[in-house]
Coordinates of N, CA and C in Angstrom, one line a residue:
X1 N -296.4 -119.2 -108.4 CA -295.0 -119.6 -108.1 C -294.6 -118.7 -107.0
X2 N -293.8 -119.3 -106.1 CA -293.3 -118.5 -105.0 C -291.9 -118.1 -105.3
X3 N -291.7 -116.7 -105.2 CA -290.3 -116.2 -105.5 C -289.4 -116.4 -104.3
X4 N -288.2 -116.9 -104.6 CA -287.3 -117.1 -103.5 C -286.3 -116.0 -103.5
X5 N -286.3 -115.2 -102.5 CA -285.5 -114.0 -102.3 C -284.1 -114.4 -101.8
X6 N -283.2 -113.6 -102.2 CA -281.8 -113.7 -101.7 C -281.0 -114.7 -102.4
X7 N -281.3 -115.3 -103.6 CA -280.5 -116.3 -104.3 C -280.6 -116.0 -105.8
X8 N -279.6 -116.3 -106.6 CA -279.5 -116.1 -108.0 C -280.1 -117.3 -108.7
X9 N -280.7 -117.1 -109.9 CA -281.2 -118.1 -110.7 C -280.4 -118.2 -112.0
X10 N -280.0 -119.4 -112.5 CA -279.3 -119.7 -113.7 C -280.1 -120.5 -114.6
X11 N -279.9 -120.2 -116.0 CA -280.6 -120.9 -117.0 C -279.7 -122.0 -117.6
X12 N -280.1 -123.1 -117.7 CA -279.3 -124.2 -118.2 C -279.6 -124.5 -119.6
X13 N -278.4 -124.7 -120.4 CA -278.5 -125.0 -121.9 C -277.8 -126.4 -122.1
X14 N -278.4 -127.2 -122.8 CA -277.9 -128.6 -123.0 C -277.2 -128.6 -124.4
X15 N -275.9 -128.8 -124.5 CA -275.2 -128.9 -125.7 C -274.7 -130.3 -125.9
X16 N -274.9 -130.8 -127.2 CA -274.5 -132.2 -127.5 C -273.0 -132.3 -127.7
X17 N -272.4 -133.1 -127.1 CA -270.9 -133.3 -127.1 C -270.6 -134.2 -128.3
X18 N -269.8 -133.6 -129.3 CA -269.3 -134.3 -130.5 C -267.8 -134.1 -130.7
X19 N -267.0 -134.9 -130.1 CA -265.6 -134.8 -130.1 C -265.0 -135.0 -131.5
X20 N -265.6 -135.7 -132.4 CA -265.1 -136.0 -133.7 C -265.1 -134.8 -134.6
X21 N -266.0 -133.8 -134.4 CA -266.0 -132.6 -135.2 C -264.7 -131.8 -135.1
X22 N -264.1 -131.7 -134.0 CA -262.8 -131.0 -133.8 C -261.7 -131.7 -134.6
X23 N -261.8 -133.0 -134.6 CA -260.7 -133.7 -135.4 C -260.9 -133.5 -136.8
X24 N -262.2 -133.5 -137.3 CA -262.4 -133.3 -138.7 C -262.0 -131.8 -139.1
X25 N -262.3 -130.9 -138.3 CA -261.9 -129.5 -138.6 C -260.4 -129.3 -138.7
X26 N -259.7 -130.0 -137.8 CA -258.2 -129.9 -137.8 C -257.7 -130.6 -139.1
X27 N -258.3 -131.7 -139.5 CA -257.8 -132.4 -140.7 C -258.1 -131.6 -141.9
X28 N -259.2 -130.9 -141.9 CA -259.6 -130.1 -143.1 C -258.6 -128.9 -143.2
X29 N -258.3 -128.3 -142.0 CA -257.3 -127.2 -142.1 C -255.9 -127.6 -142.5
X30 N -255.5 -128.8 -142.1 CA -254.2 -129.3 -142.5 C -254.2 -129.6 -144.0
X31 N -255.3 -130.2 -144.4 CA -255.4 -130.5 -145.9 C -255.4 -129.2 -146.7
X32 N -256.1 -128.2 -146.2 CA -256.0 -126.9 -147.0 C -254.6 -126.3 -147.0
X33 N -253.9 -126.4 -145.9 CA -252.6 -125.8 -145.8 C -251.7 -126.6 -146.7
X34 N -251.8 -127.9 -146.8 CA -251.0 -128.8 -147.7 C -251.3 -128.4 -149.1
X35 N -252.6 -128.2 -149.4 CA -253.0 -127.9 -150.8 C -252.4 -126.6 -151.2
X36 N -252.5 -125.6 -150.3 CA -251.9 -124.3 -150.6 C -250.4 -124.4 -150.8
X37 N -249.7 -125.1 -149.9 CA -248.3 -125.2 -150.0 C -247.9 -126.0 -151.3
X38 N -248.6 -127.0 -151.6 CA -248.4 -127.8 -152.8 C -248.6 -126.9 -154.1
X39 N -249.7 -126.2 -154.1 CA -250.0 -125.3 -155.2 C -248.9 -124.2 -155.4
X40 N -248.5 -123.7 -154.2 CA -247.5 -122.6 -154.3 C -246.2 -123.2 -154.8
X41 N -245.8 -124.4 -154.4 CA -244.6 -125.0 -154.8 C -244.7 -125.4 -156.3
X42 N -245.9 -125.8 -156.7 CA -246.0 -126.2 -158.2 C -245.9 -124.9 -159.0
X43 N -246.5 -123.8 -158.6 CA -246.5 -122.6 -159.3 C -245.1 -122.0 -159.4
X44 N -244.4 -122.1 -158.2 CA -243.0 -121.6 -158.2 C -242.1 -122.4 -159.1
X45 N -242.3 -123.7 -159.1 CA -241.4 -124.6 -160.0 C -241.8 -124.3 -161.4
X46 N -243.1 -124.2 -161.7 CA -243.5 -123.9 -163.1 C -242.9 -122.5 -163.6
X47 N -243.0 -121.6 -162.7 CA -242.5 -120.2 -163.0 C -241.0 -120.2 -163.3
X48 N -240.3 -120.9 -162.4 CA -238.8 -120.9 -162.6 C -238.4 -121.8 -163.8
X49 N -239.2 -122.8 -164.0 CA -238.9 -123.6 -165.2 C -239.1 -122.8 -166.5
X50 N -240.2 -122.0 -166.5 CA -240.4 -121.2 -167.7 C -239.3 -120.1 -167.8
X51 N -238.9 -119.5 -166.7 CA -237.9 -118.5 -166.7 C -236.5 -119.1 -167.1
X52 N -236.3 -120.4 -166.7 CA -235.0 -121.1 -167.1 C -235.0 -121.3 -168.6
X53 N -236.2 -121.7 -169.1 CA -236.3 -122.0 -170.5 C -236.1 -120.6 -171.3
X54 N -236.6 -119.6 -170.8 CA -236.5 -118.3 -171.4 C -235.0 -117.8 -171.4
X55 N -234.3 -118.0 -170.3 CA -232.9 -117.6 -170.2 C -232.1 -118.5 -171.1
X56 N -232.4 -119.8 -171.2 CA -231.7 -120.6 -172.1 C -231.8 -120.2 -173.6
X57 N -233.1 -119.8 -173.9 CA -233.3 -119.3 -175.3 C -232.6 -118.0 -175.6
X58 N -232.6 -117.1 -174.6 CA -231.9 -115.8 -174.8 C -230.4 -116.1 -174.9
X59 N -229.9 -117.0 -174.1 CA -228.4 -117.3 -174.1 C -228.1 -118.0 -175.5
X60 N -229.0 -118.8 -176.0 CA -228.7 -119.4 -177.3 C -228.7 -118.4 -178.4
X61 N -229.6 -117.4 -178.3 CA -229.7 -116.3 -179.3 C -228.4 -115.5 -179.2
X62 N -228.0 -115.2 -178.0 CA -226.8 -114.4 -177.9 C -225.6 -115.1 -178.4
X63 N -225.5 -116.4 -178.1 CA -224.4 -117.2 -178.6 C -224.4 -117.2 -180.2
X64 N -225.5 -117.2 -180.8 CA -225.6 -117.2 -182.2 C -225.1 -115.8 -182.7
X65 N -225.4 -114.7 -182.0 CA -225.0 -113.4 -182.4 C -223.5 -113.1 -182.1
X66 N -222.9 -113.9 -181.2 CA -221.5 -113.6 -180.7 C -220.5 -113.6 -181.8
X67 N -220.5 -114.5 -182.8 CA -219.5 -114.5 -183.9 C -219.7 -113.2 -184.7
X68 N -220.9 -112.7 -185.0 CA -221.1 -111.5 -185.7 C -220.6 -110.3 -184.9
X69 N -220.9 -110.3 -183.6 CA -220.4 -109.2 -182.8 C -218.9 -109.2 -182.7
X70 N -218.3 -110.3 -182.6 CA -216.8 -110.4 -182.6 C -216.3 -109.9 -183.9
X71 N -216.9 -110.3 -185.0 CA -216.4 -109.8 -186.3 C -216.6 -108.3 -186.4
X72 N -217.7 -107.7 -186.0 CA -217.8 -106.3 -186.0 C -216.8 -105.6 -185.1
X73 N -216.5 -106.2 -183.9 CA -215.5 -105.7 -183.1 C -214.1 -105.7 -183.8
X74 N -213.8 -106.8 -184.4 CA -212.5 -106.9 -185.1 C -212.4 -105.9 -186.2
X75 N -213.5 -105.7 -187.0 CA -213.5 -104.7 -188.0 C -213.3 -103.3 -187.4
X76 N -214.0 -103.0 -186.3 CA -213.9 -101.7 -185.7 C -212.5 -101.5 -185.2
X77 N -211.9 -102.5 -184.6 CA -210.5 -102.4 -184.1 C -209.5 -102.2 -185.3
X78 N -209.8 -102.8 -186.4 CA -208.9 -102.6 -187.6 C -209.1 -101.2 -188.1
X79 N -210.3 -100.7 -188.2 CA -210.5 -99.4 -188.7 C -209.9 -98.4 -187.7
X80 N -209.9 -98.6 -186.4 CA -209.3 -97.7 -185.5 C -207.8 -97.7 -185.7
X81 N -207.2 -99.0 -185.9 CA -205.8 -99.1 -186.1 C -205.4 -98.3 -187.4
X82 N -206.2 -98.5 -188.5 CA -206.0 -97.8 -189.7 C -206.0 -96.3 -189.5
X83 N -207.0 -95.8 -188.8 CA -207.1 -94.4 -188.5 C -205.9 -93.9 -187.8
X84 N -205.5 -94.7 -186.7 CA -204.4 -94.3 -185.9 C -203.1 -94.2 -186.8
X85 N -202.9 -95.3 -187.6 CA -201.7 -95.3 -188.5 C -201.8 -94.2 -189.5
X86 N -203.0 -93.9 -190.0 CA -203.1 -92.8 -190.9 C -202.7 -91.5 -190.3
X87 N -203.2 -91.3 -189.0 CA -202.9 -90.1 -188.3 C -201.4 -90.0 -188.1
X88 N -200.8 -91.1 -187.7 CA -199.3 -91.1 -187.5 C -198.6 -90.7 -188.8
X89 N -199.1 -91.3 -189.9 CA -198.4 -91.0 -191.2 C -198.6 -89.5 -191.5
X90 N -199.8 -89.0 -191.3 CA -200.1 -87.6 -191.6 C -199.2 -86.7 -190.7
X91 N -199.1 -87.0 -189.4 CA -198.3 -86.2 -188.5 C -196.8 -86.3 -189.0
X92 N -196.4 -87.5 -189.4 CA -195.0 -87.6 -189.9 C -194.8 -86.8 -191.2
X93 N -195.8 -86.8 -192.0 CA -195.7 -86.1 -193.3 C -195.7 -84.6 -193.0
X94 N -196.6 -84.1 -192.1 CA -196.6 -82.7 -191.8 C -195.3 -82.3 -191.2
X95 N -194.7 -83.1 -190.2 CA -193.4 -82.8 -189.6 C -192.3 -82.7 -190.7
X96 N -192.4 -83.7 -191.6 CA -191.4 -83.7 -192.7 C -191.5 -82.4 -193.6
X97 N -192.8 -82.1 -193.9 CA -193.0 -80.9 -194.7 C -192.5 -79.6 -194.0
X98 N -192.8 -79.6 -192.6 CA -192.3 -78.4 -191.8 C -190.8 -78.3 -191.9
X99 N -190.1 -79.4 -191.7 CA -188.7 -79.4 -191.7 C -188.2 -79.0 -193.1
X100 N -188.8 -79.5 -194.2 CA -188.4 -79.2 -195.5 C -188.7 -77.7 -195.8
X101 N -189.8 -77.2 -195.3 CA -190.1 -75.8 -195.5 C -189.1 -74.9 -194.7
X102 N -188.8 -75.3 -193.5 CA -187.8 -74.6 -192.8 C -186.4 -74.6 -193.5
X103 N -186.0 -75.7 -194.0 CA -184.8 -75.8 -194.8 C -184.8 -74.9 -196.0
X104 N -186.0 -74.9 -196.7 CA -186.1 -74.0 -197.9 C -186.0 -72.5 -197.4
X105 N -186.7 -72.2 -196.3 CA -186.6 -70.8 -195.8 C -185.2 -70.4 -195.4
X106 N -184.5 -71.3 -194.8 CA -183.1 -71.0 -194.4 C -182.3 -70.8 -195.7
X107 N -182.5 -71.7 -196.7 CA -181.8 -71.6 -197.9 C -182.1 -70.3 -198.6
X108 N -183.4 -69.9 -198.6 CA -183.7 -68.6 -199.3 C -183.1 -67.5 -198.5
X109 N -183.1 -67.5 -197.2 CA -182.4 -66.5 -196.4 C -180.9 -66.4 -196.7
X110 N -180.3 -67.6 -196.9 CA -178.8 -67.6 -197.2 C -178.6 -67.0 -198.6
X111 N -179.5 -67.4 -199.6 CA -179.3 -66.9 -200.9 C -179.6 -65.4 -201.0
X112 N -180.6 -65.0 -200.2 CA -180.9 -63.5 -200.2 C -179.7 -62.7 -199.6
X113 N -179.1 -63.3 -198.5 CA -177.9 -62.7 -197.9 C -176.8 -62.6 -198.9
X114 N -176.6 -63.8 -199.6 CA -175.5 -63.8 -200.6 C -175.7 -62.8 -201.8
X115 N -177.0 -62.7 -202.2 CA -177.3 -61.8 -203.3 C -177.0 -60.3 -202.8
X116 N -177.4 -60.0 -201.6 CA -177.1 -58.7 -201.0 C -175.7 -58.5 -200.9
X117 N -174.9 -59.5 -200.5 CA -173.5 -59.4 -200.4 C -172.8 -59.1 -201.7
X118 N -173.1 -59.9 -202.8 CA -172.5 -59.7 -204.1 C -173.0 -58.4 -204.7
X119 N -174.3 -58.0 -204.4 CA -174.8 -56.7 -204.9 C -174.1 -55.6 -204.3
X120 N -173.8 -55.7 -203.0 CA -173.0 -54.6 -202.4 C -171.6 -54.6 -202.9
X121 N -171.0 -55.7 -203.3 CA -169.7 -55.7 -203.9 C -169.6 -55.0 -205.2
X122 N -170.6 -55.3 -206.0 CA -170.6 -54.8 -207.4 C -171.2 -53.4 -207.6
X123 N -172.2 -53.1 -206.8 CA -172.8 -51.8 -207.0 C -173.1 -51.1 -205.7
X124 N -172.1 -50.7 -204.9 CA -172.3 -50.1 -203.6 C -172.7 -48.7 -203.7
X125 N -173.4 -48.2 -202.7 CA -173.7 -46.8 -202.6 C -172.5 -46.0 -202.2
X126 N -172.6 -44.7 -202.2 CA -171.4 -43.9 -201.8 C -171.0 -44.1 -200.4
X127 N -172.1 -44.3 -199.5 CA -171.8 -44.5 -198.1 C -171.1 -45.8 -197.8
X128 N -171.4 -46.8 -198.7 CA -170.9 -48.2 -198.4 C -169.6 -48.5 -199.1
X129 N -169.1 -47.6 -199.9 CA -167.8 -47.9 -200.6 C -166.6 -48.0 -199.6
X130 N -165.8 -49.0 -199.9 CA -164.6 -49.1 -199.0 C -164.6 -50.5 -198.4
X131 N -164.0 -50.6 -197.2 CA -163.8 -51.9 -196.5 C -165.0 -52.1 -195.6
X132 N -165.6 -53.3 -195.6 CA -166.7 -53.6 -194.7 C -166.6 -55.0 -194.1
X133 N -167.2 -55.2 -193.0 CA -167.1 -56.5 -192.3 C -168.5 -57.1 -192.1
X134 N -168.7 -58.3 -192.4 CA -169.9 -59.0 -192.2 C -169.9 -59.5 -190.7
X135 N -171.0 -59.9 -190.2 CA -171.1 -60.4 -188.8 C -170.2 -61.6 -188.6
X136 N -169.5 -61.6 -187.5 CA -168.7 -62.7 -187.1 C -169.5 -63.9 -186.6
X137 N -169.4 -65.1 -187.1 CA -170.2 -66.2 -186.7 C -169.3 -67.1 -185.7
X138 N -170.0 -67.5 -184.6 CA -169.3 -68.4 -183.7 C -170.2 -69.7 -183.6
X139 N -169.7 -70.8 -183.9 CA -170.4 -72.1 -184.0 C -169.9 -73.0 -182.9
X140 N -170.9 -73.7 -182.2 CA -170.5 -74.7 -181.2 C -169.9 -75.9 -181.9
X141 N -169.1 -76.7 -181.1 CA -168.6 -78.0 -181.5 C -168.9 -79.0 -180.5
X142 N -168.6 -80.2 -180.8 CA -168.8 -81.3 -179.8 C -167.9 -81.2 -178.6
X143 N -166.8 -80.5 -178.7 CA -165.8 -80.4 -177.6 C -166.1 -79.2 -176.8
X144 N -166.0 -79.3 -175.5 CA -166.2 -78.2 -174.6 C -165.1 -77.2 -174.7
X145 N -165.6 -75.9 -174.7 CA -164.7 -74.8 -174.8 C -164.1 -74.6 -176.2
X146 N -164.5 -75.4 -177.1 CA -163.9 -75.3 -178.5 C -165.0 -74.8 -179.4
X147 N -164.7 -73.8 -180.2 CA -165.7 -73.2 -181.1 C -165.1 -73.0 -182.5
X148 N -166.0 -73.0 -183.5 CA -165.6 -72.6 -184.8 C -165.9 -71.1 -185.1
X149 N -165.1 -70.4 -185.8 CA -165.4 -69.0 -186.1 C -165.3 -68.8 -187.6
X150 N -166.0 -67.8 -188.1 CA -166.0 -67.4 -189.5 C -166.2 -65.9 -189.6
X151 N -165.3 -65.3 -190.3 CA -165.3 -63.8 -190.5 C -165.1 -63.5 -192.0
X152 N -166.0 -62.7 -192.5 CA -165.8 -62.3 -193.9 C -165.7 -60.8 -194.0
X153 N -164.6 -60.4 -194.7 CA -164.3 -59.0 -195.0 C -164.5 -58.8 -196.4
X154 N -165.0 -57.6 -196.9 CA -165.3 -57.4 -198.3 C -164.9 -56.0 -198.7
X155 N -164.6 -55.8 -199.9 CA -164.4 -54.5 -200.5 C -165.5 -54.1 -201.4
X156 N -166.2 -53.0 -201.0 CA -167.3 -52.6 -201.8 C -166.9 -51.3 -202.6
X157 N -166.8 -51.5 -203.9 CA -166.3 -50.5 -204.8 C -166.9 -50.6 -206.2
X158 N -166.9 -49.5 -206.9 CA -167.4 -49.6 -208.3 C -166.3 -50.2 -209.2
X159 N -165.1 -50.0 -208.8 CA -163.9 -50.6 -209.5 C -163.0 -51.2 -208.5
X160 N -162.9 -52.5 -208.5 CA -162.2 -53.3 -207.5 C -160.7 -53.4 -207.8
X161 N -159.9 -53.0 -206.9 CA -158.5 -53.1 -207.0 C -158.0 -53.9 -205.8
X162 N -156.8 -54.4 -205.8 CA -156.3 -55.2 -204.7 C -156.3 -54.4 -203.4
X163 N -156.9 -55.0 -202.4 CA -157.0 -54.3 -201.1 C -155.9 -55.0 -200.2
X164 N -155.2 -54.2 -199.5 CA -154.2 -54.7 -198.5 C -154.5 -54.1 -197.2
X165 N -154.2 -54.8 -196.1 CA -154.4 -54.3 -194.8 C -154.3 -55.4 -193.7
X166 N -155.0 -55.2 -192.6 CA -155.0 -56.2 -191.5 C -156.2 -56.1 -190.7
X167 N -156.5 -57.1 -189.9 CA -157.7 -57.1 -189.0 C -157.2 -57.7 -187.7
X168 N -157.6 -57.1 -186.6 CA -157.3 -57.6 -185.3 C -158.7 -57.9 -184.6
X169 N -158.8 -59.2 -184.0 CA -160.0 -59.6 -183.3 C -159.6 -59.9 -181.9
X170 N -160.3 -59.4 -180.9 CA -160.0 -59.5 -179.5 C -161.3 -60.0 -178.8
X171 N -161.2 -61.1 -178.0 CA -162.3 -61.5 -177.2 C -162.2 -60.9 -175.8
X172 N -163.3 -60.3 -175.3 CA -163.3 -59.6 -174.1 C -164.2 -60.3 -173.1
X173 N -163.8 -60.5 -171.9 CA -164.6 -61.2 -170.9 C -164.0 -61.1 -169.5
X174 N -164.4 -62.1 -168.7 CA -163.9 -62.1 -167.3 C -163.4 -63.5 -167.0
X175 N -162.5 -63.5 -166.0 CA -162.0 -64.8 -165.5 C -161.5 -64.6 -164.0
X176 N -161.5 -65.6 -163.2 CA -161.2 -65.4 -161.8 C -159.7 -65.0 -161.7
X177 N -159.4 -64.0 -160.8 CA -158.0 -63.7 -160.5 C -157.4 -64.5 -159.4
X178 N -156.3 -64.2 -158.9 CA -155.6 -65.0 -157.8 C -156.5 -65.1 -156.6
X179 N -157.3 -64.1 -156.3 CA -158.2 -64.1 -155.1 C -159.5 -64.7 -155.4
X180 N -159.7 -65.2 -156.7 CA -160.9 -65.9 -157.0 C -162.0 -64.9 -157.4
X181 N -161.7 -63.6 -157.5 CA -162.7 -62.7 -157.9 C -162.7 -62.5 -159.4
X182 N -163.9 -62.2 -160.1 CA -163.9 -62.0 -161.5 C -163.1 -60.8 -161.9
X183 N -162.3 -60.9 -162.9 CA -161.5 -59.8 -163.4 C -161.5 -59.8 -164.9
X184 N -161.4 -58.6 -165.5 CA -161.5 -58.5 -167.0 C -160.3 -59.1 -167.6
X185 N -160.6 -59.9 -168.7 CA -159.5 -60.5 -169.5 C -159.7 -60.2 -171.0
X186 N -158.6 -60.0 -171.7 CA -158.7 -59.8 -173.2 C -157.7 -60.8 -173.8
X187 N -158.3 -61.5 -174.8 CA -157.4 -62.5 -175.6 C -157.6 -62.2 -177.1
X188 N -156.4 -62.0 -177.7 CA -156.5 -61.9 -179.2 C -156.9 -63.2 -179.8
X189 N -157.6 -63.2 -180.9 CA -158.0 -64.4 -181.5 C -156.8 -65.3 -181.9
X190 N -155.7 -64.6 -182.3 CA -154.6 -65.4 -182.7 C -154.0 -66.2 -181.5
X191 N -154.2 -65.7 -180.3 CA -153.7 -66.5 -179.1 C -154.6 -67.7 -178.8
X192 N -155.8 -67.8 -179.4 CA -156.7 -68.9 -179.1 C -156.9 -69.8 -180.3
X193 N -156.4 -69.4 -181.5 CA -156.6 -70.2 -182.7 C -155.3 -70.6 -183.3
X194 N -155.1 -71.9 -183.5 CA -153.8 -72.4 -184.1 C -153.7 -72.0 -185.6
X195 N -154.8 -71.7 -186.2 CA -154.8 -71.3 -187.7 C -154.1 -70.0 -187.9
X196 N -154.1 -69.1 -186.9 CA -153.6 -67.7 -187.0 C -152.2 -67.6 -186.4
X197 N -151.3 -66.9 -187.2 CA -149.9 -66.8 -186.8 C -149.6 -65.5 -186.1
X198 N -150.4 -64.4 -186.4 CA -150.1 -63.1 -185.9 C -151.4 -62.5 -185.3
X199 N -151.2 -61.6 -184.4 CA -152.4 -60.9 -183.8 C -153.1 -60.0 -184.8
X200 N -152.3 -59.3 -185.7 CA -152.9 -58.6 -186.8 C -152.9 -59.5 -188.0
X201 N -154.1 -60.0 -188.3 CA -154.3 -60.9 -189.4 C -154.2 -60.2 -190.8
X202 N -153.3 -60.6 -191.6 CA -153.1 -59.9 -192.9 C -154.3 -60.0 -193.8
X203 N -154.6 -58.9 -194.5 CA -155.7 -58.9 -195.5 C -155.1 -58.6 -196.9
X204 N -155.6 -59.4 -197.8 CA -155.1 -59.2 -199.2 C -156.2 -59.9 -200.1
X205 N -157.0 -59.0 -200.7 CA -158.1 -59.6 -201.5 C -158.6 -58.5 -202.4
X206 N -159.3 -58.9 -203.5 CA -159.9 -57.9 -204.4 C -161.4 -57.8 -204.2
X207 N -162.1 -58.9 -203.8 CA -163.5 -58.8 -203.6 C -163.9 -59.1 -202.1
X208 N -163.4 -60.2 -201.6 CA -163.7 -60.6 -200.2 C -162.7 -61.6 -199.7
X209 N -162.6 -61.7 -198.4 CA -161.6 -62.7 -197.8 C -162.3 -63.4 -196.6
X210 N -162.2 -64.7 -196.6 CA -162.7 -65.5 -195.5 C -161.6 -65.7 -194.4
X211 N -161.9 -65.6 -193.2 CA -161.0 -65.9 -192.1 C -161.8 -66.9 -191.2
X212 N -161.4 -68.1 -191.1 CA -162.1 -69.1 -190.3 C -161.2 -70.1 -189.7
X213 N -161.7 -70.8 -188.7 CA -160.9 -71.8 -188.0 C -161.5 -72.2 -186.7
X214 N -160.7 -72.7 -185.8 CA -161.2 -73.1 -184.4 C -160.5 -72.3 -183.4
X215 N -161.2 -72.0 -182.3 CA -160.6 -71.4 -181.1 C -161.0 -72.2 -179.9
X216 N -160.0 -72.1 -178.9 CA -160.2 -72.8 -177.7 C -160.2 -71.8 -176.5
X217 N -161.2 -71.7 -175.8 CA -161.3 -70.7 -174.7 C -160.5 -71.2 -173.5
X218 N -159.8 -70.3 -172.8 CA -159.1 -70.7 -171.5 C -160.2 -71.2 -170.5
X219 N -159.8 -72.1 -169.6 CA -160.7 -72.5 -168.6 C -161.0 -71.4 -167.6
X220 N -162.3 -71.2 -167.4 CA -162.8 -70.1 -166.5 C -163.0 -68.8 -167.2
X221 N -162.7 -68.7 -168.5 CA -162.9 -67.5 -169.2 C -164.3 -67.4 -169.7
X222 N -165.0 -66.3 -169.3 CA -166.4 -66.1 -169.7 C -166.4 -65.0 -170.7
X223 N -166.7 -65.3 -172.0 CA -166.6 -64.3 -173.0 C -167.9 -63.4 -173.0
X224 N -167.8 -62.1 -173.2 CA -168.9 -61.2 -173.2 C -169.1 -60.6 -174.5
X225 N -168.0 -60.2 -175.2 CA -168.1 -59.5 -176.5 C -166.8 -59.7 -177.3
X226 N -166.9 -59.3 -178.6 CA -165.8 -59.4 -179.5 C -165.6 -58.1 -180.1
X227 N -164.3 -57.6 -180.0 CA -164.0 -56.3 -180.6 C -163.1 -56.6 -181.8
X228 N -163.4 -55.8 -182.9 CA -162.8 -56.0 -184.2 C -162.3 -54.6 -184.7
X229 N -161.1 -54.6 -185.1 CA -160.5 -53.4 -185.8 C -159.9 -53.8 -187.1
X230 N -160.4 -53.3 -188.2 CA -159.9 -53.7 -189.5 C -159.3 -52.4 -190.2
X231 N -158.2 -52.5 -190.8 CA -157.5 -51.4 -191.4 C -157.1 -51.8 -192.8
X232 N -157.3 -50.9 -193.7 CA -156.9 -51.0 -195.1 C -155.9 -49.9 -195.4
X233 N -154.7 -50.4 -196.0 CA -153.7 -49.4 -196.3 C -153.7 -49.0 -197.8
X234 N -154.3 -49.8 -198.6 CA -154.5 -49.5 -200.0 C -155.7 -50.3 -200.6
X235 N -156.4 -49.9 -201.6 CA -156.0 -48.7 -202.5 C -156.2 -47.4 -201.8
X236 N -157.0 -47.4 -200.7 CA -157.0 -46.1 -199.9 C -157.1 -46.5 -198.4
X237 N -156.7 -45.6 -197.5 CA -156.6 -45.9 -196.1 C -158.1 -45.9 -195.5
X238 N -158.4 -47.0 -194.9 CA -159.7 -47.1 -194.2 C -159.5 -47.8 -192.9
X239 N -160.2 -47.4 -191.9 CA -160.2 -48.1 -190.6 C -161.7 -48.2 -190.1
X240 N -162.1 -49.4 -189.7 CA -163.4 -49.6 -189.2 C -163.3 -50.4 -187.9
X241 N -164.2 -50.1 -187.0 CA -164.2 -50.8 -185.7 C -165.6 -51.3 -185.4
X242 N -165.7 -52.5 -185.0 CA -167.0 -53.2 -184.8 C -166.9 -53.9 -183.4
X243 N -168.0 -54.0 -182.7 CA -168.2 -54.7 -181.5 C -169.4 -55.7 -181.6
X244 N -169.2 -57.0 -181.3 CA -170.2 -58.0 -181.5 C -170.4 -58.6 -180.1
X245 N -171.7 -59.0 -179.9 CA -172.0 -59.8 -178.7 C -171.5 -61.2 -178.9
X246 N -171.2 -61.9 -177.9 CA -170.8 -63.3 -178.0 C -172.0 -64.2 -178.1
X247 N -172.3 -64.6 -179.3 CA -173.5 -65.5 -179.6 C -173.0 -66.7 -180.2
X248 N -173.3 -67.8 -179.6 CA -172.9 -69.2 -180.1 C -174.1 -69.8 -180.9
X249 N -173.8 -70.2 -182.1 CA -174.9 -70.9 -182.9 C -174.6 -72.4 -182.9
X250 N -175.7 -73.1 -183.1 CA -175.5 -74.6 -183.2 C -175.1 -74.9 -184.6
X251 N -174.3 -76.0 -184.7 CA -173.9 -76.5 -186.0 C -175.0 -76.9 -186.9

């Protein structure tokens, strides 16, 4: 064979042309895709159908339990209400007992004070014999500037005889003067109380004497203290002086 220089040589391959194979391949692919899609849709539907049935069954079971749960809730709410009511009753009972206890304590204190008072009257010591004054009580009223007062004077002696004398009570405080500045003022109890007729209140008793009534303070008068001077002329001469702070007690 003679070689031909300067040119390329190509090898030829003969391929049979079959156009229908491509169509078949496409059809097969399409059928596979449809089968996969159909299978997926069937599985999804079956899965959700089963899930729906399961949810319906659970819902049915819950509906059957609902009356029992409601009953348990009602019982719990009733128990809670009973506990709350019981707690309220207990609190009210405790409050009532505290008030009753306080009243008993106040009563015991009053009785103790009265026992001490009468004991001092009937069997005083040497230092206590003669005329004595118990604390002066000032009680508030519903009216503004109006107060109740109570003063008890007693004779402490081994042998009680009629005591005669007098007592003067003066309220000391401040009130605005003409220039509006606070200035000291003194008012005798008799000037403020309609029950008293004289500044020197007469004393005449064997054991004790109560002096009580209402007083009305002048407008602008600010009480600071109470000065008391009691004098006995018989059975023996005695003079006592006491000063009390202005303390108002509730009725």
